[in-house]
CSV table of C-alpha atoms and ligand atoms in Angstrom, one decimal:
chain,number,residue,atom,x,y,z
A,283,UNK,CA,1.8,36.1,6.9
A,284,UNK,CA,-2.1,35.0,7.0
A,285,UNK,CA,-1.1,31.1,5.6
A,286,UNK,CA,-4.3,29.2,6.0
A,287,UNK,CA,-3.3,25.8,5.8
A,288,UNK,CA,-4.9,23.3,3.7
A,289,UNK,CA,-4.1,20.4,5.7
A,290,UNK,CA,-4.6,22.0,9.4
A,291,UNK,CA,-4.8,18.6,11.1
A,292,UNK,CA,-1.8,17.3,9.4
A,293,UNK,CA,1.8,16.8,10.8
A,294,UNK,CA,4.8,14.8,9.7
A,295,UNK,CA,4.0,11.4,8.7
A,296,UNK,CA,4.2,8.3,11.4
A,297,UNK,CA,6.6,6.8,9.3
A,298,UNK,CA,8.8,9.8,9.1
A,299,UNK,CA,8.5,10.3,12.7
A,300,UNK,CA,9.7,6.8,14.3
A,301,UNK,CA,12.4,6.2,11.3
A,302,UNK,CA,13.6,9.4,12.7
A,303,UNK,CA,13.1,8.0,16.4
A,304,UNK,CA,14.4,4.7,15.4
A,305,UNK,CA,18.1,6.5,14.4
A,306,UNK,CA,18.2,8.6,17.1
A,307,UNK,CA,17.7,5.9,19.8
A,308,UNK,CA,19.7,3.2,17.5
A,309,UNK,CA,16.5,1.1,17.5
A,310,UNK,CA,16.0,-1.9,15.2
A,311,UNK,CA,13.6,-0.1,12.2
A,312,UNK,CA,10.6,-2.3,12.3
A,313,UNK,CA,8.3,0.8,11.8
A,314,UNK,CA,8.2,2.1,8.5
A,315,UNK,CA,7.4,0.0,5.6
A,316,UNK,CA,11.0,-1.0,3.5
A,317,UNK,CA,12.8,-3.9,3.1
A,318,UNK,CA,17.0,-4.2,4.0
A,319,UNK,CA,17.4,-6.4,1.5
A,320,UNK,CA,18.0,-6.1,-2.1
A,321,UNK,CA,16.1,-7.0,-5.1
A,322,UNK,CA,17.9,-8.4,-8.0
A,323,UNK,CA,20.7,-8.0,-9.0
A,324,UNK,CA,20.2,-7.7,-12.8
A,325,UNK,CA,17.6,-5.1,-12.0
A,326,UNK,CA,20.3,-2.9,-10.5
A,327,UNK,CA,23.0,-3.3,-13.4
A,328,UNK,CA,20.0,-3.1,-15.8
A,329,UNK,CA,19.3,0.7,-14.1
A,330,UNK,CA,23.2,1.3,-14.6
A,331,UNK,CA,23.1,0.5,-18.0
A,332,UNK,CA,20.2,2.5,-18.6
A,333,UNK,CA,21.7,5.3,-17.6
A,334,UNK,CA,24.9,4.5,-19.2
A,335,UNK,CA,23.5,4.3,-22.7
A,336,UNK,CA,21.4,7.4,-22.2
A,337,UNK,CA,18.0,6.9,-21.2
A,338,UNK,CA,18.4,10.2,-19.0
A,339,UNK,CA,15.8,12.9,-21.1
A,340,UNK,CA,12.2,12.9,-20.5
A,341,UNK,CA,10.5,9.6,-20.4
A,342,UNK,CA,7.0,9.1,-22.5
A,343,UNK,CA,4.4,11.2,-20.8
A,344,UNK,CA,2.6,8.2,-20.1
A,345,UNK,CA,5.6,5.9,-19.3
A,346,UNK,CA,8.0,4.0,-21.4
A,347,UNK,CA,6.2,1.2,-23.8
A,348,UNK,CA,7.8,-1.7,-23.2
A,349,UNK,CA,7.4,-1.3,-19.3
A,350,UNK,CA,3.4,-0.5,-19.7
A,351,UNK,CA,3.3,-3.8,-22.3
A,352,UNK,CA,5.4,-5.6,-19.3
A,353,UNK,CA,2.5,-4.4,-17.2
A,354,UNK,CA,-0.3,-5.7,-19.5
A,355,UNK,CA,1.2,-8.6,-19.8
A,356,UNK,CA,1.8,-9.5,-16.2
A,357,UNK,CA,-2.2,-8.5,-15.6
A,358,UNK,CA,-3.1,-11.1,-18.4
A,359,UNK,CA,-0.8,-13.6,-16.9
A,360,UNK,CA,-1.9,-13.6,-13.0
A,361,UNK,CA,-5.6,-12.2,-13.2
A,362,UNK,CA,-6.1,-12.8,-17.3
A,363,UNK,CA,-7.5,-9.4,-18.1
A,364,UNK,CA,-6.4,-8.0,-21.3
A,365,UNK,CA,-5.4,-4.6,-20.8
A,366,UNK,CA,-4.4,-2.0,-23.5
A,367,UNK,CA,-0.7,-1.1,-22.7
A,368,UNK,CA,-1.0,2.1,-25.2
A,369,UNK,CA,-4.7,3.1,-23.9
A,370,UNK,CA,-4.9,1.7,-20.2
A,371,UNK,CA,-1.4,1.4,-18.5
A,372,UNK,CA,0.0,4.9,-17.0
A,373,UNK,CA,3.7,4.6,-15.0
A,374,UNK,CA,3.5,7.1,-11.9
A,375,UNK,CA,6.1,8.9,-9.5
A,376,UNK,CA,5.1,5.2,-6.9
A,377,UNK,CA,1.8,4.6,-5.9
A,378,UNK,CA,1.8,7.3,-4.2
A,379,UNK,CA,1.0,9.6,-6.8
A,380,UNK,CA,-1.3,6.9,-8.9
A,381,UNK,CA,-3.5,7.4,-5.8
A,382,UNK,CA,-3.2,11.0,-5.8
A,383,UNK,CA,-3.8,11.6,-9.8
A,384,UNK,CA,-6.7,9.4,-9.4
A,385,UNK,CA,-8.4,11.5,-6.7
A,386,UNK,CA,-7.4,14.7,-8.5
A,387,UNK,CA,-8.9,13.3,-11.7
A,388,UNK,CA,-12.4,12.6,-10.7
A,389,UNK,CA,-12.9,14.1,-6.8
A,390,UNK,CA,-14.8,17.4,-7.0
A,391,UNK,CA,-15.2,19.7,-4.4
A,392,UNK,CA,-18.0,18.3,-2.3
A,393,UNK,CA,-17.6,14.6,-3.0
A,394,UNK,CA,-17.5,12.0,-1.0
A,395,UNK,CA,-15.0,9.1,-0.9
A,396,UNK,CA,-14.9,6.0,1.2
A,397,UNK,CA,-12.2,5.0,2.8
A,398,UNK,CA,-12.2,2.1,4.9
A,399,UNK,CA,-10.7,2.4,8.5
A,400,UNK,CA,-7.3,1.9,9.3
A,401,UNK,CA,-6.5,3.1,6.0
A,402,UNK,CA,-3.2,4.1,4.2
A,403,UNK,CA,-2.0,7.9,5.5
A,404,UNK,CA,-1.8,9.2,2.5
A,405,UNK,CA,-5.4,8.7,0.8
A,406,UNK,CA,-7.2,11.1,3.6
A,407,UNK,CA,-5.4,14.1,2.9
A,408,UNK,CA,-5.2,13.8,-0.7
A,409,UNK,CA,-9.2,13.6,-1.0
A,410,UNK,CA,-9.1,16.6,1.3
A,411,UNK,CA,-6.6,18.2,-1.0
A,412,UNK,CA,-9.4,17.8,-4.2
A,413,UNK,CA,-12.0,19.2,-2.0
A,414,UNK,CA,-13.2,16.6,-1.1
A,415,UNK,CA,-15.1,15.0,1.6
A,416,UNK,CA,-13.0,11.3,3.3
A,417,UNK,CA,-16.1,9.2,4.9
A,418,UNK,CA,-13.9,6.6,6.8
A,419,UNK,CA,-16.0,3.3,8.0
A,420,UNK,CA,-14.5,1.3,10.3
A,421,UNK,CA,-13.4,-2.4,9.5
A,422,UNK,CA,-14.9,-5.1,11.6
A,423,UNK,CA,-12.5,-4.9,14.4
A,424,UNK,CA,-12.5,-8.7,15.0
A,425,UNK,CA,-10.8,-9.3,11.7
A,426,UNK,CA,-10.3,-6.3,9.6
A,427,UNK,CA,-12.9,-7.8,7.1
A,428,UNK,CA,-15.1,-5.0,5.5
A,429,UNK,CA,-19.0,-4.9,6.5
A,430,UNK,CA,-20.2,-4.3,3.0
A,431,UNK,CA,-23.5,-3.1,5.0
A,432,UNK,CA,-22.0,-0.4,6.8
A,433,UNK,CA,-20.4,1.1,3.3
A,434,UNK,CA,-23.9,0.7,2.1
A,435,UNK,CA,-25.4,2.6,4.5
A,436,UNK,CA,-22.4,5.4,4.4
A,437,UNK,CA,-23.4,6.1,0.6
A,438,UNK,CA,-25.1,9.4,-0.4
A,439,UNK,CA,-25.7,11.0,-3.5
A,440,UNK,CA,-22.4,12.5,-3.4
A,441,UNK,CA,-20.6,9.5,-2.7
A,442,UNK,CA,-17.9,9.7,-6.2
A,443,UNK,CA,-15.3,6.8,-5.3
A,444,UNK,CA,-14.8,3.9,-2.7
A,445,UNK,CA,-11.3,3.3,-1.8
A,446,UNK,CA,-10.1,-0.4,-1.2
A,447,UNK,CA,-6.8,-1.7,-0.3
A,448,UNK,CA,-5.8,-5.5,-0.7
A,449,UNK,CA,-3.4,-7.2,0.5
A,450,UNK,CA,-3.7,-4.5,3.4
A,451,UNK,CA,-1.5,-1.9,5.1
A,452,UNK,CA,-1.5,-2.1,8.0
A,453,UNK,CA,-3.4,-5.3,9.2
A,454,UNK,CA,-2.5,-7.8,6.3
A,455,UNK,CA,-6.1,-8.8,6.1
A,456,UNK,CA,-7.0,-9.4,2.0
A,457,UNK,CA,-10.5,-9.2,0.0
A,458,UNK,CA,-12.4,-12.4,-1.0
A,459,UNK,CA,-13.9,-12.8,-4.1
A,460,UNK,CA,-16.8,-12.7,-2.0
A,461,UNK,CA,-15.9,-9.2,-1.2
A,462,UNK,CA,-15.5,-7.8,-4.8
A,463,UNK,CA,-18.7,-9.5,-5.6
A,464,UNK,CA,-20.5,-7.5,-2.7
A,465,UNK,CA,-18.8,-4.3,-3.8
A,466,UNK,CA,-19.8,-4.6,-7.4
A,467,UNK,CA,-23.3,-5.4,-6.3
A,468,UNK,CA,-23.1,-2.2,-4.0
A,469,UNK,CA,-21.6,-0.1,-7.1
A,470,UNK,CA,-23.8,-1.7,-10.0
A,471,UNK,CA,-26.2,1.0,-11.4
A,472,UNK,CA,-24.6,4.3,-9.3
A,473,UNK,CA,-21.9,6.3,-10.9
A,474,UNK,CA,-19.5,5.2,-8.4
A,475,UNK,CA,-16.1,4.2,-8.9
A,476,UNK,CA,-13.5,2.8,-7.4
A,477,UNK,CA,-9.8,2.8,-6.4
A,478,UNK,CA,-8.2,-0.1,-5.7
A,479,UNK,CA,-4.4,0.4,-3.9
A,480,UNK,CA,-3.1,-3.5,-5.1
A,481,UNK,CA,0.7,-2.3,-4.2
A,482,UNK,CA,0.8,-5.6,-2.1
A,483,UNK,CA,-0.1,-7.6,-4.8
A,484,UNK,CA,2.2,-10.3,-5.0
A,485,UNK,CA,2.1,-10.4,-1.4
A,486,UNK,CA,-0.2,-13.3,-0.4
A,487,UNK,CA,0.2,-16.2,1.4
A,488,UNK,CA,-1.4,-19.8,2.3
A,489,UNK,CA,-1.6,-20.7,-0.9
A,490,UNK,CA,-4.7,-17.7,-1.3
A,491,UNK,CA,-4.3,-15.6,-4.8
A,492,UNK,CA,-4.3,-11.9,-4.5
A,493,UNK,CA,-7.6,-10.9,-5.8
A,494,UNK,CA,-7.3,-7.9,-7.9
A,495,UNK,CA,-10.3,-6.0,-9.2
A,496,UNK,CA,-9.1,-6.8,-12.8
A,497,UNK,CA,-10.3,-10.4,-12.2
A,498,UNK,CA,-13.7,-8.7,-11.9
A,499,UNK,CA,-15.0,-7.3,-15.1
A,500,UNK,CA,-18.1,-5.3,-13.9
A,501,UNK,CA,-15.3,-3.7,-11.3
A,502,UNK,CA,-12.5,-3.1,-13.7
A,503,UNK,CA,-14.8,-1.7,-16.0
A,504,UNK,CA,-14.9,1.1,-13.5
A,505,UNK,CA,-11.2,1.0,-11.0
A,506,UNK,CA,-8.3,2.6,-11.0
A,507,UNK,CA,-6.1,-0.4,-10.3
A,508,UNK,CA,-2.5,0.7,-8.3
A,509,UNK,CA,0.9,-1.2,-8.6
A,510,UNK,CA,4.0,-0.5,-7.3
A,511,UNK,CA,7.2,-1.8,-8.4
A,512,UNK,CA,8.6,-0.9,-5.5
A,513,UNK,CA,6.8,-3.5,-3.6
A,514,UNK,CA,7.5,-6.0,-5.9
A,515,UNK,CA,10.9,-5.4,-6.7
A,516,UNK,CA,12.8,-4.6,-3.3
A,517,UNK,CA,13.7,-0.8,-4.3
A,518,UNK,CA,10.8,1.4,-2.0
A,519,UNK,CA,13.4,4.2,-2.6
A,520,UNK,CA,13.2,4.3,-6.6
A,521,UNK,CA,9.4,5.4,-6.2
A,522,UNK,CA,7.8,4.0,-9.4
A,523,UNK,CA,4.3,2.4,-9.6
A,524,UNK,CA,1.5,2.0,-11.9
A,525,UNK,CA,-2.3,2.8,-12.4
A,526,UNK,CA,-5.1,0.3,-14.7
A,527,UNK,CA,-8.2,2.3,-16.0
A,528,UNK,CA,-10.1,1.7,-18.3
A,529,UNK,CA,-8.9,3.8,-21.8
A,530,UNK,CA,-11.9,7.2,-20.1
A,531,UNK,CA,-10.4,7.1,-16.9
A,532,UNK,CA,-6.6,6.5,-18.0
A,533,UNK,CA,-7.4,9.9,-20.4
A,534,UNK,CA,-8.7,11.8,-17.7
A,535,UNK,CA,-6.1,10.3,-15.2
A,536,UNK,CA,-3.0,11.5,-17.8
A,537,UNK,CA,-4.5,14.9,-17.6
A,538,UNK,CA,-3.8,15.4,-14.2
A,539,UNK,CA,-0.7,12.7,-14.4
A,540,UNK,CA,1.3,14.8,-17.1
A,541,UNK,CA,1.1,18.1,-15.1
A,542,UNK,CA,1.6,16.3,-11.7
A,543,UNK,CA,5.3,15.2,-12.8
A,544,UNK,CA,4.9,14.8,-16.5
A,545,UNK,CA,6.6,12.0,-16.0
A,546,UNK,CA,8.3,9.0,-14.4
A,547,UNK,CA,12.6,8.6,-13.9
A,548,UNK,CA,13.3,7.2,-17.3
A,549,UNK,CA,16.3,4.8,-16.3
A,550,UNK,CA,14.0,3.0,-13.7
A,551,UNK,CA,11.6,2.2,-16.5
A,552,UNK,CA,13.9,0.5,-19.1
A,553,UNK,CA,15.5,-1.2,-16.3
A,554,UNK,CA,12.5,-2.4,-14.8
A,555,UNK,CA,10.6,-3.2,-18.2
A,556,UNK,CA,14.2,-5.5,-18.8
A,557,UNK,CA,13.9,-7.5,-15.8
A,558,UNK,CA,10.3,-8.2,-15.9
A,559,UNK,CA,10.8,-9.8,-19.5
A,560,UNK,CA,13.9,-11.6,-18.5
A,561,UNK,CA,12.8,-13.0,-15.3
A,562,UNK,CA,8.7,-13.4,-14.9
A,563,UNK,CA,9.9,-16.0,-11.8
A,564,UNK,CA,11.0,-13.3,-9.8
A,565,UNK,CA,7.1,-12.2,-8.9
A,566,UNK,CA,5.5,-15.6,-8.4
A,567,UNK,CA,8.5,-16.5,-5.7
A,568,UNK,CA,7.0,-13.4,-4.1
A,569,UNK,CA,4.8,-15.5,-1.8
A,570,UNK,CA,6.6,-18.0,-0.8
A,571,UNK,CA,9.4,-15.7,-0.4
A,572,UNK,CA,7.6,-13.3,2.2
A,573,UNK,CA,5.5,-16.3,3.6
A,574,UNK,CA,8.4,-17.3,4.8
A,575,UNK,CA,9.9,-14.1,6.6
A,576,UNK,CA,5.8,-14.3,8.5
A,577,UNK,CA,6.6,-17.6,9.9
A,578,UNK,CA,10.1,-16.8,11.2
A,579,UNK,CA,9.2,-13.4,12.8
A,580,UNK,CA,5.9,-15.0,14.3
A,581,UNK,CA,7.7,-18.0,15.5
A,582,UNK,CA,10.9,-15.6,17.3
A,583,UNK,CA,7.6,-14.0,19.4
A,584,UNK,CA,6.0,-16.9,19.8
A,585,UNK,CA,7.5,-16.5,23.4
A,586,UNK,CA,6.8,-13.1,23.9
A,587,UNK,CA,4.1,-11.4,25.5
A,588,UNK,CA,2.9,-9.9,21.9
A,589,UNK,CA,-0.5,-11.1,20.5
A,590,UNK,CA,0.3,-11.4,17.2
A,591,UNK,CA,-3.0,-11.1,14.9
A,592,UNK,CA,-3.3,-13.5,11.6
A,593,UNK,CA,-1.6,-12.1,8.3
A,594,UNK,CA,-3.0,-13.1,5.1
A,595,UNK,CA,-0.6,-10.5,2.6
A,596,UNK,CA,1.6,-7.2,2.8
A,597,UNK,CA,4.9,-7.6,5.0
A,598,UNK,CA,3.1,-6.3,8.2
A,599,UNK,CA,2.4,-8.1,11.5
A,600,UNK,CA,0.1,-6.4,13.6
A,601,UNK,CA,0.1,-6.8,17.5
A,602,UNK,CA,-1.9,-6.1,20.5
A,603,UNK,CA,0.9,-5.0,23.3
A,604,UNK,CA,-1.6,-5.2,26.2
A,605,UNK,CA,-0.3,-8.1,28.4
A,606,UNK,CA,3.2,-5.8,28.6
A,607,UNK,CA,1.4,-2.4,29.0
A,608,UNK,CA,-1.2,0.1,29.5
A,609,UNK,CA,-1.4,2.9,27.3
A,610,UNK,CA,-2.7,3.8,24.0
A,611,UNK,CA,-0.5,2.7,20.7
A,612,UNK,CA,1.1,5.9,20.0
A,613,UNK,CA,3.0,5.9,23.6
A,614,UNK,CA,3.5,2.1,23.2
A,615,UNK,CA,5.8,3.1,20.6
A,616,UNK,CA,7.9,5.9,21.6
A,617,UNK,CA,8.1,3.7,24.9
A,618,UNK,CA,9.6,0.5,22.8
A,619,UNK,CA,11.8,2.8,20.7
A,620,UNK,CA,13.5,4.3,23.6
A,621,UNK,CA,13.3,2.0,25.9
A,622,UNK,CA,13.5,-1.7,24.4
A,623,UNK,CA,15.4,-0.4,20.9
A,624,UNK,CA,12.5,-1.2,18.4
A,625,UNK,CA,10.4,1.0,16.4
A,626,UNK,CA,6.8,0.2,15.4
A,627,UNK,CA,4.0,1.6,13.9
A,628,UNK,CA,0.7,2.7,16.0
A,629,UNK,CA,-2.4,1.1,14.2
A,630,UNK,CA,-4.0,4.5,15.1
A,631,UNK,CA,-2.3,6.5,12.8
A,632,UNK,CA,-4.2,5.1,10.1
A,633,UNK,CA,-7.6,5.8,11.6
A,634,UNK,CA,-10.0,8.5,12.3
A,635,UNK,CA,-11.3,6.9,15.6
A,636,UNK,CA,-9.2,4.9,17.7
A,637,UNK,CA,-10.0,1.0,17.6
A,638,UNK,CA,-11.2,-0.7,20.4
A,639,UNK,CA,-7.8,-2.2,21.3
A,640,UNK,CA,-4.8,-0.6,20.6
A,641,UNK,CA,-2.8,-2.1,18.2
A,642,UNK,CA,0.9,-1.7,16.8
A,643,UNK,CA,2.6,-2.6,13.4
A,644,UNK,CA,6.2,-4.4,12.5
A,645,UNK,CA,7.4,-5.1,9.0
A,646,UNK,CA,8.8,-7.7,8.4
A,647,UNK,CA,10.1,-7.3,5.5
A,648,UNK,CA,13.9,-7.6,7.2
A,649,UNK,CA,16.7,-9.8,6.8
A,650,UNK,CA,17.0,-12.7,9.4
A,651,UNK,CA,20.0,-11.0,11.4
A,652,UNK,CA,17.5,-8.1,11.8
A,653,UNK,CA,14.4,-10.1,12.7
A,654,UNK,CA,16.3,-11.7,15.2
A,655,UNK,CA,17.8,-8.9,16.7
A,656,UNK,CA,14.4,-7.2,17.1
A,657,UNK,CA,12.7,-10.6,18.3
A,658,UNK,CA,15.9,-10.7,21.3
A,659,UNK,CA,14.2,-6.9,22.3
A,660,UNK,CA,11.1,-7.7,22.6
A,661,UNK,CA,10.8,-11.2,23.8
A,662,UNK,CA,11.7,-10.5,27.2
A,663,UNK,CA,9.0,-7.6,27.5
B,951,PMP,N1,-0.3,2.2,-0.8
B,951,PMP,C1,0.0,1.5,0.3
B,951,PMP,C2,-1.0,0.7,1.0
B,951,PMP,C3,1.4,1.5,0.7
B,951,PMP,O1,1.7,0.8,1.8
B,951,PMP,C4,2.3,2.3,0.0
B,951,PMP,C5,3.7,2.5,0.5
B,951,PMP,N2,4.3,1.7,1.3
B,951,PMP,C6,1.9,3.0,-1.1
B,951,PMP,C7,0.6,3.0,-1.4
B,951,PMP,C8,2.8,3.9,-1.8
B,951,PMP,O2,3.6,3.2,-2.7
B,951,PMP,P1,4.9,3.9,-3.3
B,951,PMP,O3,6.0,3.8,-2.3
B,951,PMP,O4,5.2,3.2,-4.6
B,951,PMP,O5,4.6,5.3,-3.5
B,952,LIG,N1,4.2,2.6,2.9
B,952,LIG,C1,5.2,2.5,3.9
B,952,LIG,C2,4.6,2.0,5.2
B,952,LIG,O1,3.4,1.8,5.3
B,952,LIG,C3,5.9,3.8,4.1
B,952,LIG,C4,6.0,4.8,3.0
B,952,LIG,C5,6.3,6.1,3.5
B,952,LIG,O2,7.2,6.3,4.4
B,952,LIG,N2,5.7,7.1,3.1
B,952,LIG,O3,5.3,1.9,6.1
């Protein structure tokens, strides 16, 4: 067979690979993103329920009502835009496929997106997959803040979307408001959108409010804004997110949306539109909640030979590893899984170049037992 792939430089996904590693060697998972803890518990009789009394056809196309009116109204609450649950509001297969119907929506073959380096794995390939063309610019390395005048000088005529991520997978570095100000200064007067991956949302910490594109009305007027309940409920494995557009973009967004999956697993949405009427408290102790889990893994390495970089959001600490060896990330990692029994992430599966210093990712996002089983690994590096 003459198979030309369409992804030639693509293998199996870095999280695929060291969960696999991770089982095999009986290492403490620290690598891909997921929490071993549960979300509550109302939210998992509320799914049994659903399905119990039937909610097991088809879905609305563009996602059950009362789950996008639960969305609206938790984007008037925390960043008090008023969004249009009927026009604006689409539930999606995760995030994951919010960023993909996006880019399928408006990417032509040819156009450029910017994506800002390390970046998600997923949004490269799925430009690529549109046709189009991924320009990644590198983050300042010091800090993982964005040099707004290095995105200015990567736009060309063709440039159709820029790509931001906040809170930020991998490095837990956030935007200002300084930083959505630059961008819609940058944007104002092209025809350039933007796509803003927000899963981390309710992920902030130090007392620092997650600033969302909505907040921004010259930027929402032109983002696809991308939740994911998974994130904010504990359940990664029940894969359903959302996107914000405005009502031209949500239209052309549903186009490719309701021939994509058509649409989302119905008893997820009433169970999920339930708890986020009945308990609104559950996403503000988000914070505090995963501030918390920061403090205790960074204080179990304080006496390693880890350099642990700041974290402003996301569950992710990211950590320089060379005061315990030499070597780029990637063999850092299979070298910890097998040898010390923990798997990480290397930093440089989310770039296009590699970064001046290697880098590796934990989640933390773990019980305490877990934490503290990992931290007894890898203290005595
Ligand atoms: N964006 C980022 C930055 C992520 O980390 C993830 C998943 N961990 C996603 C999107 C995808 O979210 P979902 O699992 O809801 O598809
Ligand atoms: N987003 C998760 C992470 O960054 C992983 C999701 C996946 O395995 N595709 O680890």
């Amino acid at each position: 067979m003459n198979l030309v792939s369409k992804l030639p430089h693509v293998g199996t996904t870095i999280f695929t690979v060291m969960s696999q590693l991770a089982a095999k060697h009986g290492a403490v998972n620290l690598g891909q993103g997921f929490p071993d803890f549960e979300g509550p518990q109302a939210l998992r009789d509320a799914l049994t329920e659903a399905m119990a009394s039937g909610a097991n056809q088809y879905a609305p196309m563009p996602g059950l009502l009362a789950l996008r009116e639960q969305v609206a109204a938790k984007a008037l609450r925390t960043y008090g835009r008023a969004v249009d649950a009927d026009a604006e509001v689409t539930i999606t297969s995760g995030g994951t496929e919010a960023l993909f119907a996006a880019l399928a929506a408006v990417v032509s073959p040819g156009d450029e997106v910017i994506l800002l380096d390390p970046c998600y794995d997923c949004y490269d390939p799925a430009v690529r997959l549109q046709g189009g063309v991924p320009v990644h610019v590198p983050l300042e390395p010091r800090d993982f803040s964005v040099d707004w005048d290095r995105v200015k000088a990567a736009l060309t005529p063709r440039t159709r979307m820029i790509l931001v991520n906040s809170p930020h997978n991998p490095t837990g570095a956030v935007l200002t408001a300084a930083d959505l100000q630059a961008l819609a200064d940058l944007i104002r007067d092209t025809g350039i959108l933007v796509l803003s991956d927000e899963v981390y949302e309710h992920l902030t910490f130090d007392g620092d409010p997650h600033q969302s594109v909505l907040r921004h009305p010259e930027l929402a007027a032109r983002s696809f804004v991308i939740g994911s309940f998974g994130k904010t409920f504990h359940c990664t494995g029940w894969k359903v997110g959302s996107c914000i557009a405005p009502a031209a973009l949500t239209a052309e967004f549903r186009k490719v949306h309701q021939y994509l999956t058509f649409c989302t697993f119905h008893p997820a949405q009433v169970a999920l539109a339930k708890v986020l009427a009945e308990q609104p408290d559950h996403v503000s102790s988000l914070p505090g909640f995963f501030q918390a889990k920061r403090d205790r893994f960074r204080a179990l390495l304080a006496d390693s030979r880890f350099e642990l970089l700041p974290v402003k959001g996301a569950y992710f600490q990211v950590a320089a590893f060379d005061r315990i060896r030499e070597g780029n990330d990637r063999a850092f990692c299979e070298w910890l899984v097998k040898e010390a029994g923990v798997a990480a992430i290397p930093v440089s599966a989310f770039c296009e170049h590699p970064l001046p210093r290697p880098l590796i990712r934990f989640c933390f996002a773990k019980e305490e037992a877990t934490l503290q089983a990992a931290a007894a690994r890898l203290v005595g590096l």
